[in-house]
Amino acid sequence: NWINLGGVPLSVPVRKTDSGWQKQHRQTAYHKTLEITQAFPVPTKQFSVTRANEEVDGAETLRGELKADEVYELYVRLTEKKDFPSEDGSSGPRDALLRPLVWLMSDEGQKVACPVLEIDRMQGEFAGGRWVFANFRGTLSPKAIKWITNRALQGSAEFVAHPSYASYRKGEAPSVAVRIKRPKGSIETMLDGSCSIEIVDEEGNVVGTAAEKLVGAGTSVSLSLLPSFRHPLEPGFYRVVARQRLRFSPARASLNLTALTGFWVYDRTLLDGGKKFSSDGDYLSRDGELYPVTGTTYMGSDVHRKFLLEPNAYVWKEDFASMKASGINLVRTGIWTGWKNYMLDMGAPNESALRALDAFLLTARRFDIPVIFTLFAFLPESWGGENAYLDPRSVDAQKDFVAMFAQRYRGSNELMWDLINEPSFCNPQHLWSCRPNYDRFESTAWSAWLNNQYPEKSPEDRMSVLRERYGSTIEEALTLPTSDDFEDVNIFDKRRPGKVLDYRLFAQDSFKHWAEDMRATIRANGNTNQLVTVGQDEAGTGDSPNNQFLGNALDFTSVHNWWLNDNLVWDSVISKMPGKANLVEETGVMFYEKSDGSAWRTEEEVRNLLERKLAISFAAGGAGFIEWIWNTNPYMKSDNEAAIGLHRADGTVKPELEPVIRFADYFKKNTNLMRGKEENGVMMVIPHSQMFSSRNLATAATQQCVRVLAYEWGIIPSAVSEFKLDRVKNIPKLLIVPSPTTLTERAWQRLLEFSENGATVLITGAIDADEYGLPVERSGQLGVHTATKPVAEDEFVSGEFGRVRARFLQLKSERVQKAFATDGRASNVVTMPRGKGMIVWSMIPVELAENSEAAISLYRYALAKANVQPVFSTRETNTPILVLPLVFSSSVLYTVISEADSESDQTITHAESNTELSVRLGAGRSALIFIERKSGKILSKLG
C-alpha cells in the first residue's frame, strides 16, 4: 500500500550528490509505469465547497481538513491487455479501480477537481495494494493524514451488487448477487454480520429487503439474495442499496461498505413512446420540429464498454440526469467489441445483455434523450466466415444479430441505428483503409463486378478493355490488385495501379450492398421511423466506405473529425452528399504528446479546439454534433482513450464540457431561427478517379478549394463525386472541379450539360485523360489544343484578371502536371461561353500550389462570372479569423472563429442590410451570432 501526500506522484526524480539531493527535470516516465499517464493542474481559488464521496465510509472526515491551492488531475489507464487481442476496440481486464474520496465543487454543482483519491489494485502486478493520493498543493491536517493512512492500510477491496437482470418483466422475482473481493488477505474472517440489501422505488420508498451472511473463503465472498417485497413491483426504476460491515484487527476498527445498483421493471408504454424522427436533407427533425443535435457518446462510467454485460442502471440514471442538465439531446452508444458475447452463434442471443439494453433505453426515455445504437465497429463480426462483407456465412449471422435488436425494439421511435463505427473494407489487417482480403468470396465478387461493368461486351472484348485500362499483358490474369499495386512509387515496375481505382469502386459498391442488406433487416421490424446511418471517420473522406457512394443506402450520413484539425470545414463539406443530412457524429481531440512524454496541449487548449469543432459542425452545414465521449475510458490498452472525454476517471468535469453546455443551450433557444436554409449556389466536384488512384492529389486539391472559398468569402460549397453527378437536380451557379488530372467521360459530359443549362464550370489543371489515365480529347472542345508536362517551381496563371504567381515546391514537380497550349498562346486561362453558361479552364492546377494567391484570383473571377455574391465583407485586419454565414429564410447565423493565439477583433458588414457586426474573440475561441436577415439586427449572440 502507498500514500502520496502532495503533488503528482513520482513526477520529479532526485539524485544524491556530494552536496545533497538534487531535483531533476519533471517527467512522466516513472508514473507511467504505474498507469498514471498524465497530470494537469487545476487552480482552485474559486472552488471552496468540498463534497465527500457518500459511498466511501468515513470520507466526510476529509471535509474541512484540507486546503487545496492547486489540484493535479490524474489521467489513468487501468489495464495492460485486451480481452479480444484481434479487436481494435477491445476493452481489457480491469486491473484496478479508481475511487474519488472528496471533490471540489463549483457554484453550479459540478465536480471540478478531486484532491484526494484512491486506486485499488485488484489484479495483475500490484494486486492487493491501495494507493491513496493527495494530489494537490496546499495543506492537509494531521487528522486527515491519519485517516488517509488507515484507509491505505486496509488494502484494496471491491464490493459490487448486480441484479440478475437489469430489467424484469412484471411479476418476475428480482434477485441481487453481491460479492466482496479482497486480493490480499482472508475476507471471510472480516465479515461483521449479514449483508443487507434494500430496494427503493423512484419516490424513495423501501419496497423490498433481504439480509444474509455472505459465504466463501480466501479472497472472495459472495451470495445471491432474493428480496422479499411488500407488494408486486410496478413498472419503473428501482435503486438497490447493498451494505456490509467489515471488522479489521487488531486496531483499525471497522468499515462499512456500500454498493449501489438498480434495475427496471419493464415499461413498454415508456419504451415504445417518443416522437418520430425524420431528415429534411440538412437537419434531423423530431415530430416535424427541427432538432439541432447537441449530443455525446456514452457508455457506463463504471465499466465503460462492458456496460451491457455488467450493467448498473443506477449509474446510468445518475449520468443521464447529468447529461440532461448539460443540454445533451442525443446519446450515441452501442457495441464496439465482443459481439460473440451478445450472440455466440446464430439464433442464440444473450438475454441478460438484451435485458440490459432494455434498461438502458428505458433510462434514456425517462430523461427524454433519444439514442443512436451502434451495432458493429471497424469490421463487422464474421462469426467464423472468411470475409466479413462477402461470405454468406458471415452476412447471415450479422443479419441475425441485427434482427435480434431491431425486432425487440420495433416499437421505439426514438431509437436510431448506426450500422458500423468507422468501417473499413475488407482486410482486418488494414483497418481504416481499403485493401483486399484475397479470400475466395472476394475473388468471386470481384470477377462478377468486373463483368457487370461491361455487360454488353463479349468476354474476349471485356478482357481486352480491362487489359488496356490496367496496362496488363495478355498473359496476366485479371485478379484482385496486389498489395504492391496500392503503393505510390517512382517506378511502378510490375505493379498495376490501374486496378486500384476499380478495386476501390468495387469496395464502395460492396459496402453499400452490405449496408442496404442491414438496413432492410432493420426495416423488416415494420418501423420506418427508425433512422439508419453509418458512423464513418476521416478514412471515409478517402477510399474507405465513402458517404458520396454510400449515402443513398442511409437516412443520414456522419463524419468523425478527429485528426485533420486544419481542415475541419473540408471534413464536413466532402462527407455531405446532396440531399442528405450529415451529422458530426463523433468529435473530440486526439491526445498527442511531446517527445518527453508530456502533453502537447493543456486542458484549456483542448477545450478551445473542441469548441471550434463544435462551431464548425453547424457552420459547415451539418446537422449538429455528438461529442466523444461523456466519460473517459481507463479500461482500454490505449493512453489515447484514457485521455479523451468530458469527464475524467475521477468523475470531475474537464474544461471541454463548458462549450458543450453553452452550444446546447444556444441552439435549443434559437432553433426557431434555423428554418428555410438556403444554398449559396457553389458546388465542388470531387475528382474521385484521382482520389481513388495510387497517386492521390485530389485530397489536397479539394482541401485547398474549400479553404479558399471558406476563408476568403465565407462560402461553404456543397460537394458531389464525379461518379455521382447524375444526382444533381438543381443546377448550381458555379461548379468547381479542382485539379482533377483524370476524369470520367460521363462526368465531363455532365459538366458540359450543366454549362449549357446556365452554370459556370471552373476546372483546373490537365483534363485530357479518362479515369484510368488514358488519353481523351477535351481541351480541343474548348478551342485549345494542349499537351501536358510537369509544373515548374514557379508558374504564372494569366487571364482576364491579370497575371498571378503560383509556386510548386516540396517536390511537386515530381507529381503534379499542367496543361500547356501547343499553339503558343500567352494566356493559360480559357473562358468559353457554352449555351446559357460558360467554362472557365485554368491549365495550371492552382489548388496544388504552395501559395493561395492564384487560386484566390481565379476563384474570384469565376464567382463574378457566375454572379455569386458573398453574404458579407470584412475589414482587412491580417487576423486569422474565419467567418462562416448560414443563410435561412429570415435570419443569418454568423459563426466567427479565431485561429490566432491572441485576442482578435473583427468587423463584419452584412451585405443585405449593410450593417456592421463587431466581434472580439479570445485566442482560439468562437462566437455565434444570429441576425435578422433583412435589417441586420442582432437576435442572439454567444461568445
PDB file of N, CA and C in Angstrom, residues 6 23 365 376 392 443 593 596 604:
ATOM      1  N   GLY A   6       0.755  15.117  -1.524  1.00  0.00           N
ATOM      2  CA  GLY A   6       1.122  16.342  -2.213  1.00  0.00           C
ATOM      3  C   GLY A   6       1.743  16.128  -3.572  1.00  0.00           C
ATOM      4  N   LYS A  23      17.126  17.944  -7.484  1.00  0.00           N
ATOM      5  CA  LYS A  23      15.982  17.655  -8.339  1.00  0.00           C
ATOM      6  C   LYS A  23      16.417  17.538  -9.798  1.00  0.00           C
ATOM      7  N   ARG A 365     -35.249   7.052 -22.141  1.00  0.00           N
ATOM      8  CA  ARG A 365     -36.608   7.559 -22.349  1.00  0.00           C
ATOM      9  C   ARG A 365     -37.090   8.351 -21.136  1.00  0.00           C
ATOM     10  N   PHE A 376     -21.907  -2.472 -34.999  1.00  0.00           N
ATOM     11  CA  PHE A 376     -20.586  -3.060 -35.226  1.00  0.00           C
ATOM     12  C   PHE A 376     -19.544  -1.939 -35.197  1.00  0.00           C
ATOM     13  N   PRO A 392     -21.402 -15.482 -47.247  1.00  0.00           N
ATOM     14  CA  PRO A 392     -22.796 -15.623 -46.787  1.00  0.00           C
ATOM     15  C   PRO A 392     -22.895 -16.086 -45.338  1.00  0.00           C
ATOM     16  N   SER A 443     -12.730 -12.854 -54.335  1.00  0.00           N
ATOM     17  CA  SER A 443     -12.272 -13.083 -55.706  1.00  0.00           C
ATOM     18  C   SER A 443     -13.446 -13.300 -56.642  1.00  0.00           C
ATOM     19  N   GLU A 593       1.456  13.775 -27.575  1.00  0.00           N
ATOM     20  CA  GLU A 593       2.483  14.042 -26.582  1.00  0.00           C
ATOM     21  C   GLU A 593       3.718  14.689 -27.204  1.00  0.00           C
ATOM     22  N   ASP A 596       9.101  14.375 -24.742  1.00  0.00           N
ATOM     23  CA  ASP A 596       9.443  13.998 -23.370  1.00  0.00           C
ATOM     24  C   ASP A 596       8.305  13.279 -22.670  1.00  0.00           C
ATOM     25  N   GLU A 604      -7.146  23.450 -21.279  1.00  0.00           N
ATOM     26  CA  GLU A 604      -7.826  24.634 -21.817  1.00  0.00           C
ATOM     27  C   GLU A 604      -7.647  24.723 -23.330  1.00  0.00           C
TER      28      GLU A 604
END
